[in-house]
Amino acid sequence: MSVVTRFAPSPTGRLHVGNVRTAIHNWMWARRQGGRFLLRIDDTDAERSREAFVDSIRADLAWLGLGWDGEERQSQRFALYERRFAALKAAGRVYPCYETPQELELKRKVRLGRGLPPVYDQAALALTDAERATLEAGGRRPHWRFRLDHGAPIHWDDMIRGEQRFDPALLSDPVVRRADGSWLYMLPSAIDDVDMGVSHVVRGEDHVSNTATQIQMFSALDAAPPRFAHEALLVGSEGKLSKRLGSIGIDDFRAAGIEPLALIALLARIGTSDPVEPVQELAPLVAGMDFSRFGRAPARFDEAELAALNARIIHGTGFAAVAGRLPAGMGEDGWLAVRGNIATVAEAADWWAVVQGPLAPPALEPEDRAFTAAAADAAAAMGWAGDPWHDLTGALKQSTGRKGKALFLPLRRALTGRDHGPDMAALLPLIGREAAVARLRAAAAAD
Ligand code: GLU
């Protein structure tokens, strides 16, 4: 079987972590199986769809590195939906209904009051041609429902949830088309999944009951259903999908210095029994992709975990991967010197500014000023090749008897203006002899 997956966002907002997670899993599964990953823009709702969101969806996927092998837009496929709809109508699988929202609400209440499931009672199926003509003569336009076959239970073997069973009598016949002719999500999606040869539908568990209905749509369309994987929902660290989490766009993470790899590494693995790991490429995530590792409990998305993972990934990132994003003049030595001390790539520029100077001389204790004066003399006199930091501190240890913090901290302060930071052995060659001597002298002179 050739594997085809799809990510099918509605362009009614920016992508957020919840929908990007399903994009990642669809992408991973297609890559793992040597299949195709499609981007399908579900823009049947002309009123709420925006071209700007289509652009931001593409930009976010591109930034994440989730390349897609084909793109379709539902708004360009209406002719196909029309044809399939006509066939389903001829076969009696879609039927016109005339109830107003108020009438439906009343029916629902009556059914609930009688202890019946609040599903649509299929009353419109019993209308005669004459009754329909009368309703239409009175100005009512029909909306259309898909008729569920109540003959046998609906079931499928979900790749995450296992065997699923639904009694169709407990489901409402879904409205598939509004009175104005516009399409609701359910039927175009099933038509497209058939037409595009989608083999695996990976989506959130909020779609489970839609799947039950769509399984009957597939058979009404004379097609075998795809395999389904419904993943448990994503929740924030506080245990529910907060408004805040739903409103943070992928571009916000980008602006905050989160690497695409960090977001993918986290979203790919939370909610599974595989560990979240600071990977340096997508390949190991793809190779380990396995729906049987996915749990049924909500996946917990913790922004603090993301930030920590981001830092760990950066600490292991090679120069080539970031070269284009570093400040001018910062080469591989510079990157390797600072990467272990930063949480975002942008912070490399802070350390590069320290390397390049100018620095305000730090205020040192009088005895430390004398010590840095001696250090300046030693630095000016010694060779600079090899490992100047160890040569310098070795010589000063000998000449002054200082060791440990008393030896290192005044030097670090004088040379970087800070108490903490990257390994001085890596920084000092970057600062260079001339600047180092000048900084040590300036620290010696400052008060
Ligand atoms: N446009 C639908 C949604 O965003 C797609 C769901 C599906 O994957 O079928 O919920």
Tab-separated table of N, CA, C and O in Angstrom, residues 242-352:
chain	number	residue	atom	x	y	z
A	242	SER	N	-5.024	25.481	27.795
A	242	SER	CA	-5.389	26.828	28.215
A	242	SER	C	-5.631	27.697	26.989
A	242	SER	O	-5.132	27.418	25.902
A	243	LYS	N	-6.375	28.743	27.208
A	243	LYS	CA	-6.600	29.741	26.157
A	243	LYS	C	-5.264	30.229	25.637
A	243	LYS	O	-5.044	30.367	24.454
A	244	ARG	N	-4.344	30.447	26.587
A	244	ARG	CA	-3.036	30.983	26.231
A	244	ARG	C	-2.317	30.055	25.255
A	244	ARG	O	-1.830	30.484	24.221
A	245	LEU	N	-2.314	28.753	25.562
A	245	LEU	CA	-1.602	27.812	24.699
A	245	LEU	C	-2.228	27.778	23.303
A	245	LEU	O	-1.519	27.707	22.306
A	246	GLY	N	-3.557	27.851	23.260
A	246	GLY	CA	-4.233	27.848	21.972
A	246	GLY	C	-3.973	29.108	21.171
A	246	GLY	O	-4.155	29.142	19.963
A	247	SER	N	-3.552	30.158	21.883
A	247	SER	CA	-3.395	31.428	21.170
A	247	SER	C	-1.933	31.734	20.842
A	247	SER	O	-1.649	32.720	20.177
A	248	ILE	N	-0.993	30.895	21.300
A	248	ILE	CA	0.400	31.145	20.923
A	248	ILE	C	0.614	30.549	19.547
A	248	ILE	O	0.455	29.352	19.356
A	249	GLY	N	0.948	31.382	18.601
A	249	GLY	CA	1.206	30.894	17.244
A	249	GLY	C	2.623	30.333	17.138
A	249	GLY	O	3.474	30.604	17.992
A	250	ILE	N	2.839	29.538	16.092
A	250	ILE	CA	4.174	28.993	15.866
A	250	ILE	C	5.175	30.134	15.656
A	250	ILE	O	6.321	30.060	16.079
A	251	ASP	N	4.697	31.213	15.038
A	251	ASP	CA	5.599	32.357	14.832
A	251	ASP	C	6.012	33.005	16.156
A	251	ASP	O	7.076	33.602	16.253
A	252	ASP	N	5.184	32.856	17.194
A	252	ASP	CA	5.579	33.396	18.501
A	252	ASP	C	6.747	32.606	19.090
A	252	ASP	O	7.653	33.173	19.702
A	253	PHE	N	6.705	31.282	18.904
A	253	PHE	CA	7.827	30.473	19.382
A	253	PHE	C	9.101	30.860	18.637
A	253	PHE	O	10.178	30.965	19.213
A	254	ARG	N	8.937	31.051	17.341
A	254	ARG	CA	10.079	31.441	16.523
A	254	ARG	C	10.671	32.754	17.031
A	254	ARG	O	11.880	32.883	17.198
A	255	ALA	N	9.784	33.721	17.291
A	255	ALA	CA	10.250	35.026	17.764
A	255	ALA	C	10.931	34.908	19.122
A	255	ALA	O	11.825	35.681	19.443
A	256	ALA	N	10.529	33.909	19.923
A	256	ALA	CA	11.112	33.736	21.253
A	256	ALA	C	12.425	32.949	21.199
A	256	ALA	O	13.004	32.645	22.236
A	257	GLY	N	12.872	32.613	19.988
A	257	GLY	CA	14.168	31.940	19.879
A	257	GLY	C	14.100	30.431	19.985
A	257	GLY	O	15.120	29.774	20.172
A	258	ILE	N	12.890	29.878	19.889
A	258	ILE	CA	12.758	28.419	19.911
A	258	ILE	C	13.155	27.878	18.533
A	258	ILE	O	12.714	28.384	17.506
A	259	GLU	N	13.985	26.868	18.534
A	259	GLU	CA	14.410	26.240	17.286
A	259	GLU	C	13.307	25.303	16.787
A	259	GLU	O	12.677	24.612	17.594
A	260	PRO	N	13.125	25.238	15.465
A	260	PRO	CA	12.114	24.309	14.937
A	260	PRO	C	12.333	22.868	15.413
A	260	PRO	O	11.387	22.158	15.740
A	261	LEU	N	13.602	22.499	15.486
A	261	LEU	CA	13.914	21.133	15.914
A	261	LEU	C	13.439	20.873	17.343
A	261	LEU	O	12.994	19.760	17.674
A	262	ALA	N	13.541	21.891	18.192
A	262	ALA	CA	13.119	21.715	19.590
A	262	ALA	C	11.601	21.515	19.656
A	262	ALA	O	11.100	20.646	20.378
A	263	LEU	N	10.887	22.326	18.885
A	263	LEU	CA	9.427	22.210	18.889
A	263	LEU	C	9.003	20.838	18.361
A	263	LEU	O	8.122	20.173	18.916
A	264	ILE	N	9.662	20.405	17.306
A	264	ILE	CA	9.319	19.104	16.732
A	264	ILE	C	9.702	17.977	17.685
A	264	ILE	O	8.922	17.049	17.912
A	265	ALA	N	10.907	18.072	18.254
A	265	ALA	CA	11.366	16.995	19.142
A	265	ALA	C	10.409	16.827	20.314
A	265	ALA	O	10.140	15.713	20.769
A	266	LEU	N	9.875	17.958	20.812
A	266	LEU	CA	8.951	17.869	21.946
A	266	LEU	C	7.579	17.363	21.490
A	266	LEU	O	7.036	16.404	22.049
A	267	LEU	N	7.037	18.005	20.462
A	267	LEU	CA	5.675	17.648	20.035
A	267	LEU	C	5.605	16.236	19.466
A	267	LEU	O	4.572	15.570	19.564
A	268	ALA	N	6.692	15.768	18.887
A	268	ALA	CA	6.685	14.415	18.319
A	268	ALA	C	6.543	13.366	19.418
A	268	ALA	O	5.931	12.323	19.216
A	269	ARG	N	7.105	13.654	20.595
A	269	ARG	CA	7.233	12.603	21.603
A	269	ARG	C	6.321	12.744	22.820
A	269	ARG	O	6.092	11.735	23.511
A	270	ILE	N	5.835	13.949	23.120
A	270	ILE	CA	4.974	14.018	24.314
A	270	ILE	C	3.722	13.186	24.064
A	270	ILE	O	3.224	13.104	22.944
A	271	GLY	N	3.266	12.547	25.111
A	271	GLY	CA	2.091	11.690	24.961
A	271	GLY	C	2.436	10.312	24.418
A	271	GLY	O	1.540	9.494	24.211
A	272	THR	N	3.718	10.045	24.184
A	272	THR	CA	4.128	8.706	23.748
A	272	THR	C	5.009	8.104	24.843
A	272	THR	O	5.441	8.803	25.766
A	273	SER	N	5.297	6.815	24.712
A	273	SER	CA	6.165	6.209	25.727
A	273	SER	C	7.633	6.348	25.354
A	273	SER	O	8.496	5.802	26.019
A	274	ASP	N	7.950	7.100	24.293
A	274	ASP	CA	9.343	7.366	23.945
A	274	ASP	C	9.790	8.659	24.624
A	274	ASP	O	9.002	9.592	24.758
A	275	PRO	N	11.072	8.714	25.020
A	275	PRO	CA	11.536	9.911	25.726
A	275	PRO	C	11.689	11.122	24.801
A	275	PRO	O	11.955	10.964	23.609
A	276	VAL	N	11.517	12.307	25.380
A	276	VAL	CA	11.827	13.548	24.653
A	276	VAL	C	13.345	13.705	24.696
A	276	VAL	O	13.942	13.669	25.760
A	277	GLU	N	13.954	13.855	23.524
A	277	GLU	CA	15.420	13.892	23.465
A	277	GLU	C	15.914	15.088	22.657
A	277	GLU	O	15.260	15.502	21.703
A	278	PRO	N	17.103	15.630	23.031
A	278	PRO	CA	17.658	16.787	22.304
A	278	PRO	C	18.324	16.361	21.007
A	278	PRO	O	19.537	16.392	20.876
A	279	VAL	N	17.531	15.978	20.040
A	279	VAL	CA	18.068	15.473	18.774
A	279	VAL	C	18.696	16.613	17.961
A	279	VAL	O	18.362	17.782	18.160
A	280	GLN	N	19.579	16.255	17.058
A	280	GLN	CA	20.198	17.247	16.174
A	280	GLN	C	19.645	17.168	14.759
A	280	GLN	O	20.007	17.962	13.898
A	281	GLU	N	18.808	16.180	14.518
A	281	GLU	CA	18.171	16.080	13.195
A	281	GLU	C	16.863	15.306	13.356
A	281	GLU	O	16.613	14.687	14.386
A	282	LEU	N	16.064	15.360	12.294
A	282	LEU	CA	14.748	14.731	12.369
A	282	LEU	C	14.815	13.218	12.162
A	282	LEU	O	13.929	12.479	12.588
A	283	ALA	N	15.885	12.761	11.508
A	283	ALA	CA	15.950	11.352	11.113
A	283	ALA	C	15.658	10.364	12.257
A	283	ALA	O	14.852	9.446	12.076
A	284	PRO	N	16.272	10.531	13.436
A	284	PRO	CA	15.982	9.536	14.486
A	284	PRO	C	14.528	9.576	14.958
A	284	PRO	O	13.987	8.537	15.364
A	285	LEU	N	13.906	10.751	14.897
A	285	LEU	CA	12.487	10.832	15.280
A	285	LEU	C	11.642	10.070	14.269
A	285	LEU	O	10.718	9.336	14.626
A	286	VAL	N	11.957	10.274	13.000
A	286	VAL	CA	11.209	9.596	11.934
A	286	VAL	C	11.396	8.088	12.050
A	286	VAL	O	10.431	7.318	11.999
A	287	ALA	N	12.646	7.682	12.260
A	287	ALA	CA	12.946	6.239	12.302
A	287	ALA	C	12.202	5.565	13.456
A	287	ALA	O	11.822	4.397	13.362
A	288	GLY	N	11.982	6.304	14.547
A	288	GLY	CA	11.348	5.694	15.716
A	288	GLY	C	9.838	5.885	15.764
A	288	GLY	O	9.190	5.495	16.739
A	289	MET	N	9.280	6.486	14.724
A	289	MET	CA	7.845	6.790	14.721
A	289	MET	C	7.009	5.516	14.757
A	289	MET	O	7.150	4.645	13.893
A	290	ASP	N	6.136	5.406	15.747
A	290	ASP	CA	5.381	4.163	15.904
A	290	ASP	C	4.103	4.486	16.704
A	290	ASP	O	4.188	4.853	17.870
A	291	PHE	N	2.951	4.340	16.055
A	291	PHE	CA	1.701	4.710	16.739
A	291	PHE	C	1.431	3.842	17.964
A	291	PHE	O	0.699	4.246	18.857
A	292	SER	N	2.013	2.646	18.006
A	292	SER	CA	1.748	1.801	19.160
A	292	SER	C	2.407	2.366	20.425
A	292	SER	O	2.116	1.940	21.534
A	293	ARG	N	3.282	3.362	20.265
A	293	ARG	CA	3.927	3.999	21.420
A	293	ARG	C	3.086	5.160	21.969
A	293	ARG	O	3.434	5.754	22.980
A	294	PHE	N	2.024	5.510	21.259
A	294	PHE	CA	1.195	6.654	21.677
A	294	PHE	C	0.246	6.224	22.788
A	294	PHE	O	-0.377	5.168	22.711
A	295	GLY	N	0.137	7.073	23.820
A	295	GLY	CA	-0.741	6.748	24.938
A	295	GLY	C	-2.132	7.343	24.765
A	295	GLY	O	-2.365	8.151	23.870
A	296	ARG	N	-3.014	6.943	25.650
A	296	ARG	CA	-4.389	7.458	25.615
A	296	ARG	C	-4.564	8.689	26.500
A	296	ARG	O	-5.548	9.417	26.383
A	297	ALA	N	-3.624	8.902	27.413
A	297	ALA	CA	-3.746	10.063	28.312
A	297	ALA	C	-3.340	11.330	27.563
A	297	ALA	O	-2.544	11.260	26.619
A	298	PRO	N	-3.890	12.482	27.961
A	298	PRO	CA	-3.527	13.734	27.280
A	298	PRO	C	-2.011	13.944	27.255
A	298	PRO	O	-1.310	13.569	28.184
A	299	ALA	N	-1.538	14.528	26.173
A	299	ALA	CA	-0.111	14.855	26.056
A	299	ALA	C	0.107	16.211	26.712
A	299	ALA	O	-0.606	17.169	26.428
A	300	ARG	N	1.085	16.275	27.583
A	300	ARG	CA	1.305	17.497	28.354
A	300	ARG	C	2.383	18.357	27.692
A	300	ARG	O	3.510	17.906	27.532
A	301	PHE	N	1.998	19.554	27.332
A	301	PHE	CA	2.942	20.484	26.695
A	301	PHE	C	3.374	21.517	27.716
A	301	PHE	O	2.558	22.289	28.218
A	302	ASP	N	4.658	21.510	28.027
A	302	ASP	CA	5.168	22.381	29.079
A	302	ASP	C	6.180	23.345	28.451
A	302	ASP	O	7.213	22.922	27.936
A	303	GLU	N	5.858	24.624	28.508
A	303	GLU	CA	6.749	25.612	27.876
A	303	GLU	C	8.136	25.631	28.503
A	303	GLU	O	9.130	25.900	27.822
A	304	ALA	N	8.203	25.330	29.812
A	304	ALA	CA	9.514	25.301	30.472
A	304	ALA	C	10.335	24.126	29.923
A	304	ALA	O	11.547	24.234	29.716
A	305	GLU	N	9.660	23.007	29.679
A	305	GLU	CA	10.352	21.846	29.102
A	305	GLU	C	10.850	22.183	27.692
A	305	GLU	O	11.959	21.801	27.303
A	306	LEU	N	10.041	22.931	26.955
A	306	LEU	CA	10.444	23.328	25.606
A	306	LEU	C	11.692	24.214	25.659
A	306	LEU	O	12.637	24.015	24.890
A	307	ALA	N	11.687	25.181	26.572
A	307	ALA	CA	12.836	26.093	26.679
A	307	ALA	C	14.096	25.318	27.052
A	307	ALA	O	15.178	25.558	26.492
A	308	ALA	N	13.960	24.367	27.983
A	308	ALA	CA	15.128	23.583	28.410
A	308	ALA	C	15.625	22.695	27.269
A	308	ALA	O	16.835	22.569	27.039
A	309	LEU	N	14.698	22.105	26.546
A	309	LEU	CA	15.072	21.251	25.411
A	309	LEU	C	15.761	22.088	24.331
A	309	LEU	O	16.756	21.674	23.723
A	310	ASN	N	15.226	23.288	24.109
A	310	ASN	CA	15.808	24.198	23.127
A	310	ASN	C	17.272	24.485	23.461
A	310	ASN	O	18.147	24.411	22.594
A	311	ALA	N	17.525	24.779	24.746
A	311	ALA	CA	18.904	25.073	25.164
A	311	ALA	C	19.791	23.851	24.953
A	311	ALA	O	20.897	23.959	24.420
A	312	ARG	N	19.299	22.679	25.311
A	312	ARG	CA	20.125	21.461	25.161
A	312	ARG	C	20.430	21.190	23.691
A	312	ARG	O	21.523	20.753	23.352
A	313	ILE	N	19.460	21.453	22.838
A	313	ILE	CA	19.702	21.248	21.406
A	313	ILE	C	20.761	22.238	20.910
A	313	ILE	O	21.694	21.868	20.201
A	314	ILE	N	20.629	23.500	21.337
A	314	ILE	CA	21.595	24.520	20.913
A	314	ILE	C	23.003	24.165	21.404
A	314	ILE	O	23.985	24.336	20.675
A	315	HIS	N	23.097	23.625	22.614
A	315	HIS	CA	24.428	23.292	23.158
A	315	HIS	C	25.154	22.258	22.289
A	315	HIS	O	26.371	22.171	22.317
A	316	GLY	N	24.393	21.505	21.507
A	316	GLY	CA	25.018	20.487	20.654
A	316	GLY	C	24.989	20.828	19.167
A	316	GLY	O	25.371	20.001	18.342
A	317	THR	N	24.520	22.036	18.837
A	317	THR	CA	24.359	22.381	17.413
A	317	THR	C	25.695	22.792	16.787
A	317	THR	O	26.418	23.615	17.350
A	318	GLY	N	25.992	22.225	15.643
A	318	GLY	CA	27.227	22.544	14.938
A	318	GLY	C	27.159	23.908	14.267
A	318	GLY	O	26.069	24.467	14.054
A	319	PHE	N	28.334	24.437	13.927
A	319	PHE	CA	28.432	25.781	13.350
A	319	PHE	C	27.639	25.916	12.047
A	319	PHE	O	26.936	26.903	11.837
A	320	ALA	N	27.739	24.909	11.184
A	320	ALA	CA	27.121	25.025	9.857
A	320	ALA	C	25.620	25.285	9.971
A	320	ALA	O	25.049	26.020	9.166
A	321	ALA	N	24.993	24.707	10.981
A	321	ALA	CA	23.539	24.827	11.108
A	321	ALA	C	23.091	26.229	11.512
A	321	ALA	O	21.919	26.579	11.337
A	322	VAL	N	24.008	27.015	12.080
A	322	VAL	CA	23.604	28.346	12.563
A	322	VAL	C	24.383	29.482	11.909
A	322	VAL	O	24.106	30.654	12.180
A	323	ALA	N	25.351	29.128	11.060
A	323	ALA	CA	26.287	30.141	10.542
A	323	ALA	C	25.583	31.391	10.023
A	323	ALA	O	26.001	32.514	10.308
A	324	GLY	N	24.467	31.189	9.301
A	324	GLY	CA	23.784	32.329	8.703
A	324	GLY	C	23.069	33.218	9.706
A	324	GLY	O	22.590	34.295	9.352
A	325	ARG	N	22.975	32.766	10.934
A	325	ARG	CA	22.212	33.534	11.937
A	325	ARG	C	23.114	34.149	13.005
A	325	ARG	O	22.619	34.689	13.999
A	326	LEU	N	24.425	34.056	12.805
A	326	LEU	CA	25.349	34.583	13.818
A	326	LEU	C	25.780	35.991	13.439
A	326	LEU	O	25.712	36.369	12.273
A	327	PRO	N	26.254	36.771	14.414
A	327	PRO	CA	26.691	38.131	14.089
A	327	PRO	C	27.899	38.110	13.147
A	327	PRO	O	28.668	37.146	13.135
A	328	ALA	N	28.017	39.177	12.376
A	328	ALA	CA	29.117	39.264	11.402
A	328	ALA	C	30.447	39.048	12.101
A	328	ALA	O	30.684	39.582	13.183
A	329	GLY	N	31.286	38.227	11.503
A	329	GLY	CA	32.626	38.007	12.039
A	329	GLY	C	32.711	36.832	13.000
A	329	GLY	O	33.793	36.352	13.321
A	330	MET	N	31.590	36.359	13.493
A	330	MET	CA	31.630	35.256	14.453
A	330	MET	C	31.799	33.946	13.686
A	330	MET	O	30.927	33.550	12.922
A	331	GLY	N	32.909	33.307	13.880
A	331	GLY	CA	33.205	32.072	13.152
A	331	GLY	C	32.954	30.840	14.005
A	331	GLY	O	32.328	30.918	15.072
A	332	GLU	N	33.464	29.736	13.542
A	332	GLU	CA	33.219	28.468	14.224
A	332	GLU	C	33.791	28.461	15.648
A	332	GLU	O	33.125	27.985	16.577
A	333	ASP	N	34.990	29.024	15.827
A	333	ASP	CA	35.569	29.055	17.174
A	333	ASP	C	34.668	29.823	18.133
A	333	ASP	O	34.507	29.448	19.294
A	334	GLY	N	34.142	30.937	17.618
A	334	GLY	CA	33.271	31.765	18.445
A	334	GLY	C	32.019	31.010	18.844
A	334	GLY	O	31.611	30.997	20.009
A	335	TRP	N	31.400	30.345	17.864
A	335	TRP	CA	30.184	29.594	18.145
A	335	TRP	C	30.442	28.474	19.158
A	335	TRP	O	29.716	28.311	20.132
A	336	LEU	N	31.525	27.733	18.918
A	336	LEU	CA	31.801	26.610	19.814
A	336	LEU	C	32.131	27.107	21.223
A	336	LEU	O	31.842	26.444	22.207
A	337	ALA	N	32.696	28.318	21.299
A	337	ALA	CA	33.021	28.859	22.621
A	337	ALA	C	31.763	29.209	23.412
A	337	ALA	O	31.713	29.013	24.625
A	338	VAL	N	30.738	29.721	22.731
A	338	VAL	CA	29.588	30.266	23.480
A	338	VAL	C	28.357	29.368	23.493
A	338	VAL	O	27.477	29.544	24.335
A	339	ARG	N	28.253	28.404	22.600
A	339	ARG	CA	26.973	27.691	22.456
A	339	ARG	C	26.524	27.017	23.761
A	339	ARG	O	25.330	26.880	24.010
A	340	GLY	N	27.477	26.598	24.584
A	340	GLY	CA	27.105	25.929	25.834
A	340	GLY	C	26.535	26.874	26.878
A	340	GLY	O	26.046	26.436	27.923
A	341	ASN	N	26.603	28.166	26.617
A	341	ASN	CA	26.144	29.137	27.608
A	341	ASN	C	24.937	29.935	27.170
A	341	ASN	O	24.627	30.963	27.761
A	342	ILE	N	24.286	29.485	26.105
A	342	ILE	CA	23.147	30.261	25.612
A	342	ILE	C	21.896	29.389	25.544
A	342	ILE	O	21.984	28.166	25.424
A	343	ALA	N	20.750	30.042	25.638
A	343	ALA	CA	19.473	29.329	25.561
A	343	ALA	C	18.777	29.573	24.230
A	343	ALA	O	17.856	28.845	23.861
A	344	THR	N	19.197	30.629	23.521
A	344	THR	CA	18.688	30.870	22.164
A	344	THR	C	19.865	31.285	21.292
A	344	THR	O	20.854	31.838	21.805
A	345	VAL	N	19.784	31.039	20.010
A	345	VAL	CA	20.889	31.374	19.102
A	345	VAL	C	21.154	32.883	19.126
A	345	VAL	O	22.300	33.323	19.036
A	346	ALA	N	20.087	33.665	19.280
A	346	ALA	CA	20.249	35.125	19.289
A	346	ALA	C	21.190	35.580	20.405
A	346	ALA	O	21.878	36.599	20.280
A	347	GLU	N	21.236	34.802	21.504
A	347	GLU	CA	22.106	35.193	22.616
A	347	GLU	C	23.587	35.089	22.261
A	347	GLU	O	24.442	35.636	22.976
A	348	ALA	N	23.908	34.403	21.179
A	348	ALA	CA	25.312	34.336	20.747
A	348	ALA	C	25.838	35.751	20.510
A	348	ALA	O	27.008	36.040	20.767
A	349	ALA	N	24.942	36.628	20.049
A	349	ALA	CA	25.358	38.005	19.754
A	349	ALA	C	25.791	38.735	21.032
A	349	ALA	O	26.686	39.585	20.997
A	350	ASP	N	25.167	38.405	22.168
A	350	ASP	CA	25.559	39.054	23.429
A	350	ASP	C	27.016	38.716	23.759
A	350	ASP	O	27.794	39.569	24.161
A	351	TRP	N	27.346	37.434	23.570
A	351	TRP	CA	28.725	37.022	23.878
A	351	TRP	C	29.692	37.542	22.838
A	351	TRP	O	30.853	37.830	23.147
A	352	TRP	N	29.222	37.666	21.612
A	352	TRP	CA	30.109	38.203	20.582
A	352	TRP	C	30.430	39.664	20.871
A	352	TRP	O	31.544	40.125	20.657
